[in-house]
Coordinates of N, CA and C in Angstrom, one line a residue:
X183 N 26.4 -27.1 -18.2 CA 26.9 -27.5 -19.5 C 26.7 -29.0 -19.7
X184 N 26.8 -29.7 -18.7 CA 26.7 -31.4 -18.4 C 25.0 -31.5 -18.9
X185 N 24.0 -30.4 -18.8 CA 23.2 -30.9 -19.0 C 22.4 -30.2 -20.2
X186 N 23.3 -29.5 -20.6 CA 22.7 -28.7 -21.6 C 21.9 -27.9 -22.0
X187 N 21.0 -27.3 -20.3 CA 20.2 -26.3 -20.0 C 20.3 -24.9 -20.6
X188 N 19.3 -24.2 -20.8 CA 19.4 -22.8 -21.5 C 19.0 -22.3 -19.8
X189 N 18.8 -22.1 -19.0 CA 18.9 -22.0 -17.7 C 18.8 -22.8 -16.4
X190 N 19.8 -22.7 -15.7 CA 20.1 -23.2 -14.3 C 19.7 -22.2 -13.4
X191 N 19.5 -22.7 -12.4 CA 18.5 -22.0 -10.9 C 19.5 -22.7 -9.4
X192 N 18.8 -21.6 -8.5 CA 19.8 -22.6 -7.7 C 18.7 -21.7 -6.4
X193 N 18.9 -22.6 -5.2 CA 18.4 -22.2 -4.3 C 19.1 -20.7 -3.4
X194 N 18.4 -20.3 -2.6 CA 19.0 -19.3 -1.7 C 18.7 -18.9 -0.2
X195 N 19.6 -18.5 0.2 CA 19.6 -17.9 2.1 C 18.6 -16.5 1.8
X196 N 17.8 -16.3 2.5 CA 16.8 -15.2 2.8 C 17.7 -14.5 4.1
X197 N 18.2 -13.6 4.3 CA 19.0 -13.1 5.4 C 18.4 -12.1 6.1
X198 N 18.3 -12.4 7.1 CA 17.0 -11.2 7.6 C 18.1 -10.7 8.9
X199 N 17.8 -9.8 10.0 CA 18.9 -9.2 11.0 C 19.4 -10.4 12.0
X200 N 18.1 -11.3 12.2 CA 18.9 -12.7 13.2 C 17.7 -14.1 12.8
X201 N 17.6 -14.3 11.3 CA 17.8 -15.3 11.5 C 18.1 -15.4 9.6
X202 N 18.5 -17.0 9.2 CA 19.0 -17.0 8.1 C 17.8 -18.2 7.3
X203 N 16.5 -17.9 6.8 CA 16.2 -18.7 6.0 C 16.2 -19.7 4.7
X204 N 16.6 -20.6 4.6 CA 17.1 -21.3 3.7 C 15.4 -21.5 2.5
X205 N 15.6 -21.3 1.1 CA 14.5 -21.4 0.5 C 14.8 -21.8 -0.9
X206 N 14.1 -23.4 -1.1 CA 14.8 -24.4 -2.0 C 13.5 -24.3 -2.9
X207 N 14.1 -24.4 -4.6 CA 12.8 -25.6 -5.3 C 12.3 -26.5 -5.1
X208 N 13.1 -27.6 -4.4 CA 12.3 -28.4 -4.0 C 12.2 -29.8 -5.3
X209 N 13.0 -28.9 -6.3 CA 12.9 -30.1 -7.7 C 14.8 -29.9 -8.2
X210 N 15.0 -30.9 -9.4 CA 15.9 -30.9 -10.0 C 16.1 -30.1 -11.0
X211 N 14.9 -30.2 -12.0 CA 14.4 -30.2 -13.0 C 12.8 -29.3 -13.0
X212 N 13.4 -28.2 -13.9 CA 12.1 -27.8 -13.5 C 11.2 -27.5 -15.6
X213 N 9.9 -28.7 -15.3 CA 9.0 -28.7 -15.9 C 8.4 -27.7 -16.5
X214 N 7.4 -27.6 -17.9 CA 6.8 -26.8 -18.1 C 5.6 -26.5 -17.1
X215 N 5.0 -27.8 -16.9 CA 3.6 -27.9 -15.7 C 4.9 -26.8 -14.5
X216 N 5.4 -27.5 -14.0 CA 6.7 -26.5 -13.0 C 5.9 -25.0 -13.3
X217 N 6.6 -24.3 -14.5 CA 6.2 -23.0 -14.4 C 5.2 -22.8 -14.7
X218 N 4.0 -23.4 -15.4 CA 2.7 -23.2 -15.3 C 1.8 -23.5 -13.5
X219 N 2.0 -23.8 -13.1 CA 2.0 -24.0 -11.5 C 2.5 -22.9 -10.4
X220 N 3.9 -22.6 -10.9 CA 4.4 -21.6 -9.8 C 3.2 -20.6 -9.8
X221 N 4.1 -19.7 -8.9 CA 3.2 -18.3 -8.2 C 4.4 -17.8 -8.6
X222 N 4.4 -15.9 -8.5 CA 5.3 -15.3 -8.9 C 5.9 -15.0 -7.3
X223 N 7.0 -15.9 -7.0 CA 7.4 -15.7 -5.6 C 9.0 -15.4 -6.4
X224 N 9.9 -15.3 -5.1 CA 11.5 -14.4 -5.4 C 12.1 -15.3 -6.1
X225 N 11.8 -17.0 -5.8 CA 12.7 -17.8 -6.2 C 12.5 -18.0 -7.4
X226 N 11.0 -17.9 -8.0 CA 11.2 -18.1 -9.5 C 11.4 -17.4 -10.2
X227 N 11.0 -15.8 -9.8 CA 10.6 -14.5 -10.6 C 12.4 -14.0 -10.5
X228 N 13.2 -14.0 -10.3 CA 14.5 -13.4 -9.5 C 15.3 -13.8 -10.7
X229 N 16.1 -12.6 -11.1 CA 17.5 -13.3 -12.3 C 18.7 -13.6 -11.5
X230 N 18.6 -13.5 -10.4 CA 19.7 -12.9 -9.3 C 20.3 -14.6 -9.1
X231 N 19.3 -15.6 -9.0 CA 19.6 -17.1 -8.9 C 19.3 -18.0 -10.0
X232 N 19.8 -17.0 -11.0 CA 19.5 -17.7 -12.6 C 20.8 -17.2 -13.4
X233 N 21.6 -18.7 -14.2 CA 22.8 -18.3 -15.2 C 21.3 -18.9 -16.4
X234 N 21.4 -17.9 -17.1 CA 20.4 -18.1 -18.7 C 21.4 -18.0 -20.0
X235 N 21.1 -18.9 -20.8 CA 22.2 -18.7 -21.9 C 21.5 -17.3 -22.9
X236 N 22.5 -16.9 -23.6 CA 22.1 -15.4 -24.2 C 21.8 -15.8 -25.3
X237 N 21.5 -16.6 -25.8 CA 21.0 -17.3 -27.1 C 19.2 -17.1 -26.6
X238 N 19.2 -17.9 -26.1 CA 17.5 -17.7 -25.4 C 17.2 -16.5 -25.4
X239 N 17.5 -15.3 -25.1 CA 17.5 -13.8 -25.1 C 16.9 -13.5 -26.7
X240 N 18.5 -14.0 -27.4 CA 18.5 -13.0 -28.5 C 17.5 -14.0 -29.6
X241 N 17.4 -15.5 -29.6 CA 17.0 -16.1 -30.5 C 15.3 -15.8 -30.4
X242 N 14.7 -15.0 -29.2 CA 13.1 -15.4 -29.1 C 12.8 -13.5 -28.5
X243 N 14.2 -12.7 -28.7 CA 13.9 -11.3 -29.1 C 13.1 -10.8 -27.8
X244 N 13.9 -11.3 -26.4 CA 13.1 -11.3 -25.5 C 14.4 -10.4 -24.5
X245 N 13.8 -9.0 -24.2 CA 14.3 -7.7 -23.5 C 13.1 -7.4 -22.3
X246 N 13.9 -6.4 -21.6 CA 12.9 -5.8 -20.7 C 12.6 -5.1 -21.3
X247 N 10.8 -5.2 -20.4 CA 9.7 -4.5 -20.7 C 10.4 -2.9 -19.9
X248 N 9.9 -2.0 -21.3 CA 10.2 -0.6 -21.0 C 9.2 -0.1 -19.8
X249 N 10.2 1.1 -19.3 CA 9.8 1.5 -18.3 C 9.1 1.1 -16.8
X250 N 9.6 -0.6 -16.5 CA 9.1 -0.9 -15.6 C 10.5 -1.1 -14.5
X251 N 10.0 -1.1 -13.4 CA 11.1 -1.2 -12.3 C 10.4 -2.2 -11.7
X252 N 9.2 -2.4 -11.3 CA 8.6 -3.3 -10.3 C 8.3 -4.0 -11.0
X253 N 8.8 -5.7 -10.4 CA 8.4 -6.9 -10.5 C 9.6 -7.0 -12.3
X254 N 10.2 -5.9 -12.4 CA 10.6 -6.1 -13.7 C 11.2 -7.7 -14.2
X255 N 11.7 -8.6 -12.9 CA 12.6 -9.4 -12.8 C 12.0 -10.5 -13.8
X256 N 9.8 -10.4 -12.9 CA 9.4 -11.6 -13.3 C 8.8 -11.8 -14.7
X257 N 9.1 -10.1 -15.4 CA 8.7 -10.0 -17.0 C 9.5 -10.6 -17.5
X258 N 11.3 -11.1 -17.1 CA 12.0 -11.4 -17.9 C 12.0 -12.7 -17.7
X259 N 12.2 -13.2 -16.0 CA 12.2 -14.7 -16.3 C 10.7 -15.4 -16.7
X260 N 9.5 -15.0 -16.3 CA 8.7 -15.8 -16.7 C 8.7 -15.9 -18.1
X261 N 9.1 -15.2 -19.1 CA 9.2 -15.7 -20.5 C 10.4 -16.5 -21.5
X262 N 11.3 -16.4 -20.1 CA 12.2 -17.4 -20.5 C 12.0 -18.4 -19.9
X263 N 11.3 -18.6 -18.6 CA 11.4 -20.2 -18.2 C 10.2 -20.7 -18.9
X264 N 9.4 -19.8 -19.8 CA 8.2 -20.9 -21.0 C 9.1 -21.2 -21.7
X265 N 10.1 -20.1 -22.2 CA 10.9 -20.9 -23.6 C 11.8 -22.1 -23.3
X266 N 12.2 -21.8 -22.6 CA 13.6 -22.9 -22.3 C 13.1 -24.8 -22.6
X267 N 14.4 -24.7 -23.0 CA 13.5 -26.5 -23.5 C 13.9 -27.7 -22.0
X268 N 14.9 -26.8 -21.3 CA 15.9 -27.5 -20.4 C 16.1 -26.5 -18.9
X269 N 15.8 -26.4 -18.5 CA 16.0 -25.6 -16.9 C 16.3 -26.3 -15.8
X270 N 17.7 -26.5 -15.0 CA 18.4 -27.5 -14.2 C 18.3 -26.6 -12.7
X271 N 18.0 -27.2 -11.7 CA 18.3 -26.6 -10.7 C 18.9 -27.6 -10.2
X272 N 20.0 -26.4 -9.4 CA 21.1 -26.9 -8.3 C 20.4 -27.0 -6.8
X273 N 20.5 -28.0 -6.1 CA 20.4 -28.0 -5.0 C 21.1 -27.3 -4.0
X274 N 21.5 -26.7 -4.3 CA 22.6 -25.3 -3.0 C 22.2 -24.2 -3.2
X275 N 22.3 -23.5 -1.9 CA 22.9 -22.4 -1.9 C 23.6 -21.5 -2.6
X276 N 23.0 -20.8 -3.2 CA 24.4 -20.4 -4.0 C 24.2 -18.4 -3.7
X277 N 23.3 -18.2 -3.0 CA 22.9 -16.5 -2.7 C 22.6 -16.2 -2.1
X278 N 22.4 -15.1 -1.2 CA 22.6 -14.7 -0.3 C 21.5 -13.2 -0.1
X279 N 20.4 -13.6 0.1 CA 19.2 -12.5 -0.4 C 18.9 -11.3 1.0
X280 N 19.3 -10.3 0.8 CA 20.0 -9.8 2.2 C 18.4 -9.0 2.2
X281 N 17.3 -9.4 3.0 CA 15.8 -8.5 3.5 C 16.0 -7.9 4.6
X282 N 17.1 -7.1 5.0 CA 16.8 -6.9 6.1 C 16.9 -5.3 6.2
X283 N 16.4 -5.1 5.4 CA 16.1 -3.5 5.1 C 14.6 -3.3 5.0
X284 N 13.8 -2.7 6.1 CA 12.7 -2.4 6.5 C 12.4 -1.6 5.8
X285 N 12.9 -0.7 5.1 CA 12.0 0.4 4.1 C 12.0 0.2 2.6
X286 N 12.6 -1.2 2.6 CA 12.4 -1.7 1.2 C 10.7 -1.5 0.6
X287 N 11.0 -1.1 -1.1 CA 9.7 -0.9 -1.5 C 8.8 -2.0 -1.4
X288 N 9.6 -3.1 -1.6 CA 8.8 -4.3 -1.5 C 8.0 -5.0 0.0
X289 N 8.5 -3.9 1.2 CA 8.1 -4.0 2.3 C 6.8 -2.8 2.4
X290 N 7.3 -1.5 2.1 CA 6.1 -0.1 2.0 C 6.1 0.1 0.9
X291 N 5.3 -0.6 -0.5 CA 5.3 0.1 -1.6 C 3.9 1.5 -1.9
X292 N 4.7 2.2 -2.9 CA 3.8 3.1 -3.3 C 3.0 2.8 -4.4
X293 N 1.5 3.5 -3.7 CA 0.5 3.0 -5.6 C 1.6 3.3 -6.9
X294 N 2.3 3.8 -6.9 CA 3.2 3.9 -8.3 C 4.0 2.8 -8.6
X295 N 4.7 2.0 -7.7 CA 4.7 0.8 -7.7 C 4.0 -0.3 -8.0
X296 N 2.7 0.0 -7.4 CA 2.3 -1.1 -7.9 C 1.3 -1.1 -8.8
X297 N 1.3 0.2 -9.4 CA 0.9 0.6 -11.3 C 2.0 -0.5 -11.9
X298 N 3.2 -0.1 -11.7 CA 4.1 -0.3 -12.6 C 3.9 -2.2 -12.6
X299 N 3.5 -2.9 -11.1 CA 4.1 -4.5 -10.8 C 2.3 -4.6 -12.0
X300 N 1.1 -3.9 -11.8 CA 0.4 -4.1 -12.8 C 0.5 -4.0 -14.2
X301 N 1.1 -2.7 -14.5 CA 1.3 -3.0 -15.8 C 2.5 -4.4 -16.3
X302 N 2.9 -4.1 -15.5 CA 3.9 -5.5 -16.3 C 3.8 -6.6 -15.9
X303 N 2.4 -7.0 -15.2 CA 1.6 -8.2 -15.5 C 0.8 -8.2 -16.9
X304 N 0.6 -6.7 -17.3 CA -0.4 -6.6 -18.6 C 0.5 -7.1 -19.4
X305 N 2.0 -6.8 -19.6 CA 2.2 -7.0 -20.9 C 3.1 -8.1 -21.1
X306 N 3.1 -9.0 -19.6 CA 3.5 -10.2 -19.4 C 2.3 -11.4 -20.1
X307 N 1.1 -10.7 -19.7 CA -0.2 -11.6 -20.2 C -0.9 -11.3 -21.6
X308 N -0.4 -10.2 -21.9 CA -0.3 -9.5 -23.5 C 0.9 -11.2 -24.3
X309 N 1.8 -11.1 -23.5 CA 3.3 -12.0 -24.2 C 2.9 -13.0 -24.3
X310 N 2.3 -13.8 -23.1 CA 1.6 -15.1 -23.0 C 0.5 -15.3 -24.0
X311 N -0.2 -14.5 -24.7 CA -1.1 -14.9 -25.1 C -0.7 -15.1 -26.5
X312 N -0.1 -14.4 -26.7 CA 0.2 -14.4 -28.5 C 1.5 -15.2 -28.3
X313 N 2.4 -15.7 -27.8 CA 3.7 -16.5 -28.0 C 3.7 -17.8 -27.0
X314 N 2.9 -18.0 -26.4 CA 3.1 -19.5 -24.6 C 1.8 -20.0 -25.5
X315 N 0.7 -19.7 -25.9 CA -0.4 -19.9 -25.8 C -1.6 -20.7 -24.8
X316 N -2.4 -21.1 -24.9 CA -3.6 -20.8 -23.9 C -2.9 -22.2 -22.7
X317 N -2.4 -22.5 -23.3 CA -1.6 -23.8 -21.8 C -1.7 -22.9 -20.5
X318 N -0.9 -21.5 -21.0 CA 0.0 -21.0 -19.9 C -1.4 -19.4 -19.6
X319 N -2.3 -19.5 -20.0 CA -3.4 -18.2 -19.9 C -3.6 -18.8 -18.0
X320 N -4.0 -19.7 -17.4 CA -3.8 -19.6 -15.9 C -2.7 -18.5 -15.2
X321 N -1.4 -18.7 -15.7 CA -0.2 -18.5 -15.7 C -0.4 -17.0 -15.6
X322 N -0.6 -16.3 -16.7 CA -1.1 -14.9 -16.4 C -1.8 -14.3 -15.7
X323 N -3.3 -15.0 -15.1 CA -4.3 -14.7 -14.9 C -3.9 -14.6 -13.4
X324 N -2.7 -15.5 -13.5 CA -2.0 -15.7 -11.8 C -1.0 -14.4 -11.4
X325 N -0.7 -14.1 -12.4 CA 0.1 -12.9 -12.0 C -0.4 -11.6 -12.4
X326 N -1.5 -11.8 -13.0 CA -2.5 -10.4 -12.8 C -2.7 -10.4 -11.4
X327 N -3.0 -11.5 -11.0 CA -3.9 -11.1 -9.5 C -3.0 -10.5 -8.5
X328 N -1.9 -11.3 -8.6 CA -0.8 -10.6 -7.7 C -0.8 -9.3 -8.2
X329 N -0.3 -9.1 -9.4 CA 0.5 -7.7 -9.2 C -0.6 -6.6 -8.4
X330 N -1.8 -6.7 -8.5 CA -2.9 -6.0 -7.8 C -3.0 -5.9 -6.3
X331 N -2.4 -7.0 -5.7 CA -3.0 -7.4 -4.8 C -2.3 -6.1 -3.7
X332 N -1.5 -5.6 -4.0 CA -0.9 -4.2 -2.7 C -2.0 -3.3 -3.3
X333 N -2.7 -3.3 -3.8 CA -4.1 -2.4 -3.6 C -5.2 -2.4 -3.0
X334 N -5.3 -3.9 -2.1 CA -5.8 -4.1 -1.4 C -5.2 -4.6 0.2
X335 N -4.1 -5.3 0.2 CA -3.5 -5.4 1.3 C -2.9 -4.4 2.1
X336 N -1.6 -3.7 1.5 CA -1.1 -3.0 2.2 C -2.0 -1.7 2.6
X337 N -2.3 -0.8 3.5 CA -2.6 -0.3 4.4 C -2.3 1.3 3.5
X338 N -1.0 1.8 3.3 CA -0.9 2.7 2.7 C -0.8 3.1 1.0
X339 N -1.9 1.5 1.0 CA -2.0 1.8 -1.1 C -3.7 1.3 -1.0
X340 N -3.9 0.8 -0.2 CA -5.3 0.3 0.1 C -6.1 1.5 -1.2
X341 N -7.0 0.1 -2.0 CA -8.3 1.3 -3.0 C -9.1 0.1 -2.9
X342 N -9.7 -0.2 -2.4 CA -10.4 -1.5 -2.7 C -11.2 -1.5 -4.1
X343 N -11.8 0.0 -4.4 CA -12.6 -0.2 -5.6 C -11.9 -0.1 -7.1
X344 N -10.6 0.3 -6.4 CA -9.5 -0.1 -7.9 C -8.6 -1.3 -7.7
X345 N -9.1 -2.0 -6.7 CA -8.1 -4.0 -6.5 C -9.7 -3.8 -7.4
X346 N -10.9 -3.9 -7.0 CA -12.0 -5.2 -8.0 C -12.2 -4.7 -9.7
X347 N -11.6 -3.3 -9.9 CA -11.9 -2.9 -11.5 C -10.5 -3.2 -12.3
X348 N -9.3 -3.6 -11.3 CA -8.0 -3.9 -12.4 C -8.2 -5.5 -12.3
X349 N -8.1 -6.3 -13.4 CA -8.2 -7.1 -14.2 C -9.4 -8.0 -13.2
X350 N -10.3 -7.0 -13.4 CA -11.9 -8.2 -12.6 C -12.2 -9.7 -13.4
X351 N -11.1 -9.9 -14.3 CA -11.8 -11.0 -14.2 C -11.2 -12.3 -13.5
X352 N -9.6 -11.8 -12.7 CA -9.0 -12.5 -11.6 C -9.6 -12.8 -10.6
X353 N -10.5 -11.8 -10.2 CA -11.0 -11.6 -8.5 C -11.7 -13.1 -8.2
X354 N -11.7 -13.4 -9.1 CA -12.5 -15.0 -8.7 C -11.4 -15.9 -8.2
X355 N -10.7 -15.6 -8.3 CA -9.1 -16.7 -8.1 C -8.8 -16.9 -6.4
X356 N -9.7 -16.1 -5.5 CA -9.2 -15.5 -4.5 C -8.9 -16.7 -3.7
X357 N -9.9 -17.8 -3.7 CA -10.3 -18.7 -3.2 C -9.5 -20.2 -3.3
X358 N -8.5 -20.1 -4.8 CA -7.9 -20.8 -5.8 C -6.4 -20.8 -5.3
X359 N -5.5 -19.7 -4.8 CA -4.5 -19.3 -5.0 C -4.2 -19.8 -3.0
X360 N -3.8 -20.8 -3.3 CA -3.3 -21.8 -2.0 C -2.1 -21.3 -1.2
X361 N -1.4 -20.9 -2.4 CA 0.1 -20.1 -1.7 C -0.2 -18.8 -0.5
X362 N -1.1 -18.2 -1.1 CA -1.4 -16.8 -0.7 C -1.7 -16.9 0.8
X363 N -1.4 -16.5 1.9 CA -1.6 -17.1 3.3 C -3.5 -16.5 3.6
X364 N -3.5 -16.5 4.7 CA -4.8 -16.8 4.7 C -4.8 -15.1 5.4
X365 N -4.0 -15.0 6.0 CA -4.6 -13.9 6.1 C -4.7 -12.5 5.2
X366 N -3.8 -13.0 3.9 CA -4.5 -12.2 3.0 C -5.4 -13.1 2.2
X367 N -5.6 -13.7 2.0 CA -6.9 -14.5 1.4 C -8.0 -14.0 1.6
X368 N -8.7 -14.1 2.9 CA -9.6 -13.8 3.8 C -10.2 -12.1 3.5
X369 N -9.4 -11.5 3.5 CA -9.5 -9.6 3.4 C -10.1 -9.8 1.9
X370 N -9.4 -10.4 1.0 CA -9.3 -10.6 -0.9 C -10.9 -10.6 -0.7
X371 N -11.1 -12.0 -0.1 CA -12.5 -13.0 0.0 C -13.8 -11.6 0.3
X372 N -13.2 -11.3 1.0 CA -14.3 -10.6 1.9 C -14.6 -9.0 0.9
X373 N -13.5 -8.3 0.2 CA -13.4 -7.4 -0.8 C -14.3 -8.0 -1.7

């Protein structure tokens, strides 16, 4: 309220069986460059570590995208943290992200999954194009690639010739995308 933000963020504990990872923004304030930069990781993509005013919602007519479950979090916040004029993060703790459930989808996802984390990069980059405009076309191009990428990493969704025909015109990025560890880099590179 002190600062007038249409959303606040706040850092979080990653809780795994024995140990407790602490994982911060790292800023106060987070910029448009800010969200044009990120990657779609839990701390930005997550509503779970976000109070958003409901004016931003209703003023820019912005709902979840139908019928998605996967990644649905980052359809909603990435198009609120383009709108927002003001986004404050707290430097604390304030959540408690409990991973320590090994059969999570996000640990063994199924290709149906990650149809769904695809399509709702399409119509997250569908949104970007006609309402963010071409500032933020990186921004998509970045979360096309991800949502793809459990079609070539994981082991039991592995297609490699359906990771290079869904949005081929990412695959160049492979090389670009710094966050991504190396050892999936490497496999991307080599696909």
């Amino acid at each position: 309220m002190e600062d007038d933000a249409d959303i606040v963020c706040c850092n979080y504990y990653a809780e795994y069986n024995k140990k407790q990872i602490k994982v911060e923004y790292g800023i106060s304030e987070e910029t448009h460059d800010d969200v044009m930069n990120s990657y779609p990781s839990t701390i930005y993509s997550a509503v779970w570590n976000k109070i958003i005013k409901r004016e931003l919602y209703i003023n820019n007519n912005i709902r979840w995208f139908k019928n998605i479950n996967m990644q649905d979090d980052l359809g909603i916040t990435t198009r609120l943290r383009i709108l927002s004029t003001k986004t404050t993060v707290l430097n604390r703790c304030l959540y408690h992200y409990n991973k320590q459930n090994i059969s999570s989808i996000s640990i063994a996802p199924k290709k149906s999954n990650i149809y769904e984390q695809i399509e709702c990069a399409r119509q997250l980059d569908l949104w970007i194009k006609e309402f963010a405009g071409e500032n933020y076309y990186m921004l998509g191009n970045k979360i096309k690639f991800w949502a793809k990428c459990g079609l070539a990493i994981h082991p039991s969704t592995r297609d490699i010739d359906q990771w290079r025909s869904v949005f081929p015109e990412t695959n160049v990025f492979v090389r670009k995308f710094k966050q991504m560890p190396i050892y999936i880099r490497l496999p991307l590179f080599l696909y």
